[in-house]
Amino acid sequence: MISNDILKAATLLNENEVIGLPTETVYGLAANAYSETAIAKIFSIKKRPTFNPLIVHIKNIAQLDEIAQEIPDLAYELANKFWPGPLTLILKKKAHISNLITANQDTVAIRMPNHPVALELLNHLSFPLVAPSANPYTAISPTKASHVHNYFPNDVKLVLEGGTCSAGVESTIIGFENNKTILYRLGALALEDIQKVTGKIIVQNNNNKTPIAPGMTLKHYAPKTSIVVTKNVSEAINFHASKKIGLVLFDTPQPNIDSSYQIILSPESNLKEAAANLYNALHQLDNMDLDIIIAERFPEHGLGNTINDRLERATKTEQ
Ligand code: TXA
Ligand code: MG
């Protein structure tokens, strides 16, 4: 059920249930981070392998050292600048943080979400929330409450209504190893913005078959319809001419294809707006019974890199 009842959500979480949680990036499947019973439910509902660790969502920066230790100054600088917001920090975990959350690593992922409903809920709770994106493993992440409800009509009793996610792609993940700062996942916060605080950092956004960070599996965010990503959309349209085609485009429509089969992510050529509309476009096209989705490759700066990363992962046919 989709609901505005934050107190009901808090009650369910206190009873070790899983709820749908709106954040500014994507909707999450949230559970009590201090209850292994609740955490285990997330993995089973999502059909997520347990080697893929979860992000802990906190209500304020002060809650950071309830969860992490030996926090570098740079982590505080980033948190002060970007929280609440779409930045996840990988830090050394405190001993009481469950190995179920961290997939047996000694680090834990943490972020403070920038969504009024999520923050109000967290302020009603005596524990932080673990929340992976609320999609079955490898499917497209949800950016509306209805997406979550449609994915898990029986297993998730309550999805909090939080409108359409404003950022629309997952958080950017940053960690610290041997005094180096590393980006593990491109996300809603542009690398360029992070580097204004950190200076140049190492980008290890994983595109290999063997994940460096667990969970950075190659196939992810994938619609059921097959998808190709190309700089030359009109050439791809000609190549697939006999098929029923849907298009994901940046700012300009293509001639010769019915407009109802084209989604323009940002008519004003704004990469943030395009990122915010990306998953919704994939959800929509995936429900149109198409033979193929042709997606335009985006400019390689700012959130264009994040969009290209998600489109690339959506094209993969094996994990
Ligand atoms: O925007 C987001 O981050 C959303 C919303 C709901 O907050 N959450 C999200 O969670 O995207 P999920 O579980 O779909 O992705 C979490 C990512 C995974 O790729 C996982 O491998 C990585 O975080 N991660 C978690 N803990 C980690 C750790 N200790 N070291 C490295 N990567 C970690
Ligand atoms: Mg996910």
PDB file of N, CA and C in Angstrom, residues 172-186 191 194-195 198-205 212:
ATOM      1  N   THR A 172      26.450   8.962  -5.281  1.00  0.00           N
ATOM      2  CA  THR A 172      27.860   8.753  -5.634  1.00  0.00           C
ATOM      3  C   THR A 172      28.560   8.151  -4.420  1.00  0.00           C
ATOM      4  N   ILE A 173      29.380   7.116  -4.641  1.00  0.00           N
ATOM      5  CA  ILE A 173      30.038   6.440  -3.511  1.00  0.00           C
ATOM      6  C   ILE A 173      31.534   6.772  -3.489  1.00  0.00           C
ATOM      7  N   ILE A 174      31.987   7.252  -2.326  1.00  0.00           N
ATOM      8  CA  ILE A 174      33.383   7.656  -2.141  1.00  0.00           C
ATOM      9  C   ILE A 174      33.977   6.906  -0.954  1.00  0.00           C
ATOM     10  N   GLY A 175      35.214   6.415  -1.115  1.00  0.00           N
ATOM     11  CA  GLY A 175      35.903   5.771   0.001  1.00  0.00           C
ATOM     12  C   GLY A 175      37.316   6.296   0.135  1.00  0.00           C
ATOM     13  N   PHE A 176      37.990   5.854   1.185  1.00  0.00           N
ATOM     14  CA  PHE A 176      39.337   6.334   1.481  1.00  0.00           C
ATOM     15  C   PHE A 176      40.229   5.127   1.743  1.00  0.00           C
ATOM     16  N   GLU A 177      41.294   4.986   0.954  1.00  0.00           N
ATOM     17  CA  GLU A 177      42.207   3.845   1.161  1.00  0.00           C
ATOM     18  C   GLU A 177      43.624   4.357   1.131  1.00  0.00           C
ATOM     19  N   ASN A 178      44.406   4.041   2.163  1.00  0.00           N
ATOM     20  CA  ASN A 178      45.815   4.463   2.221  1.00  0.00           C
ATOM     21  C   ASN A 178      45.983   5.944   1.864  1.00  0.00           C
ATOM     22  N   ASN A 179      45.225   6.789   2.522  1.00  0.00           N
ATOM     23  CA  ASN A 179      45.297   8.241   2.287  1.00  0.00           C
ATOM     24  C   ASN A 179      44.892   8.670   0.882  1.00  0.00           C
ATOM     25  N   LYS A 180      44.285   7.763   0.139  1.00  0.00           N
ATOM     26  CA  LYS A 180      43.788   8.157  -1.185  1.00  0.00           C
ATOM     27  C   LYS A 180      42.249   8.173  -1.164  1.00  0.00           C
ATOM     28  N   THR A 181      41.675   9.083  -1.926  1.00  0.00           N
ATOM     29  CA  THR A 181      40.219   9.148  -2.032  1.00  0.00           C
ATOM     30  C   THR A 181      39.808   8.470  -3.334  1.00  0.00           C
ATOM     31  N   ILE A 182      38.819   7.598  -3.242  1.00  0.00           N
ATOM     32  CA  ILE A 182      38.433   6.786  -4.400  1.00  0.00           C
ATOM     33  C   ILE A 182      36.935   6.882  -4.652  1.00  0.00           C
ATOM     34  N   LEU A 183      36.565   7.085  -5.912  1.00  0.00           N
ATOM     35  CA  LEU A 183      35.141   7.027  -6.278  1.00  0.00           C
ATOM     36  C   LEU A 183      34.838   5.601  -6.731  1.00  0.00           C
ATOM     37  N   TYR A 184      33.878   4.956  -6.044  1.00  0.00           N
ATOM     38  CA  TYR A 184      33.510   3.571  -6.384  1.00  0.00           C
ATOM     39  C   TYR A 184      32.281   3.480  -7.277  1.00  0.00           C
ATOM     40  N   ARG A 185      31.418   4.496  -7.204  1.00  0.00           N
ATOM     41  CA  ARG A 185      30.227   4.451  -8.057  1.00  0.00           C
ATOM     42  C   ARG A 185      29.889   5.869  -8.490  1.00  0.00           C
ATOM     43  N   LEU A 186      29.829   6.100  -9.801  1.00  0.00           N
ATOM     44  CA  LEU A 186      29.323   7.374 -10.313  1.00  0.00           C
ATOM     45  C   LEU A 186      27.878   7.508  -9.866  1.00  0.00           C
ATOM     46  N   LEU A 191      31.321  14.045 -10.205  1.00  0.00           N
ATOM     47  CA  LEU A 191      32.736  13.928  -9.821  1.00  0.00           C
ATOM     48  C   LEU A 191      33.386  15.306  -9.720  1.00  0.00           C
ATOM     49  N   ILE A 194      32.709  16.936  -6.415  1.00  0.00           N
ATOM     50  CA  ILE A 194      33.456  16.324  -5.314  1.00  0.00           C
ATOM     51  C   ILE A 194      34.917  16.781  -5.365  1.00  0.00           C
ATOM     52  N   GLN A 195      35.468  16.823  -6.571  1.00  0.00           N
ATOM     53  CA  GLN A 195      36.891  17.177  -6.702  1.00  0.00           C
ATOM     54  C   GLN A 195      37.175  18.639  -6.334  1.00  0.00           C
ATOM     55  N   THR A 198      38.000  17.744  -2.753  1.00  0.00           N
ATOM     56  CA  THR A 198      39.039  16.747  -2.474  1.00  0.00           C
ATOM     57  C   THR A 198      40.300  16.935  -3.311  1.00  0.00           C
ATOM     58  N   GLY A 199      40.237  17.711  -4.387  1.00  0.00           N
ATOM     59  CA  GLY A 199      41.286  17.643  -5.406  1.00  0.00           C
ATOM     60  C   GLY A 199      41.066  16.391  -6.220  1.00  0.00           C
ATOM     61  N   LYS A 200      41.999  16.076  -7.123  1.00  0.00           N
ATOM     62  CA  LYS A 200      41.805  14.950  -8.043  1.00  0.00           C
ATOM     63  C   LYS A 200      41.740  13.632  -7.286  1.00  0.00           C
ATOM     64  N   ILE A 201      40.763  12.820  -7.617  1.00  0.00           N
ATOM     65  CA  ILE A 201      40.629  11.530  -6.936  1.00  0.00           C
ATOM     66  C   ILE A 201      40.677  10.376  -7.944  1.00  0.00           C
ATOM     67  N   ILE A 202      40.802   9.156  -7.405  1.00  0.00           N
ATOM     68  CA  ILE A 202      40.881   7.976  -8.267  1.00  0.00           C
ATOM     69  C   ILE A 202      39.458   7.504  -8.581  1.00  0.00           C
ATOM     70  N   VAL A 203      39.190   7.253  -9.856  1.00  0.00           N
ATOM     71  CA  VAL A 203      37.864   6.765 -10.238  1.00  0.00           C
ATOM     72  C   VAL A 203      37.952   5.267 -10.506  1.00  0.00           C
ATOM     73  N   GLN A 204      37.268   4.504  -9.643  1.00  0.00           N
ATOM     74  CA  GLN A 204      37.310   3.043  -9.771  1.00  0.00           C
ATOM     75  C   GLN A 204      35.904   2.513  -9.998  1.00  0.00           C
ATOM     76  N   ASN A 205      35.074   3.345 -10.650  1.00  0.00           N
ATOM     77  CA  ASN A 205      33.714   2.946 -10.966  1.00  0.00           C
ATOM     78  C   ASN A 205      33.814   1.631 -11.729  1.00  0.00           C
ATOM     79  N   ILE A 212      35.070  -5.086  -7.746  1.00  0.00           N
ATOM     80  CA  ILE A 212      36.074  -4.689  -6.749  1.00  0.00           C
ATOM     81  C   ILE A 212      35.334  -4.386  -5.460  1.00  0.00           C
TER      82      ILE A 212
END
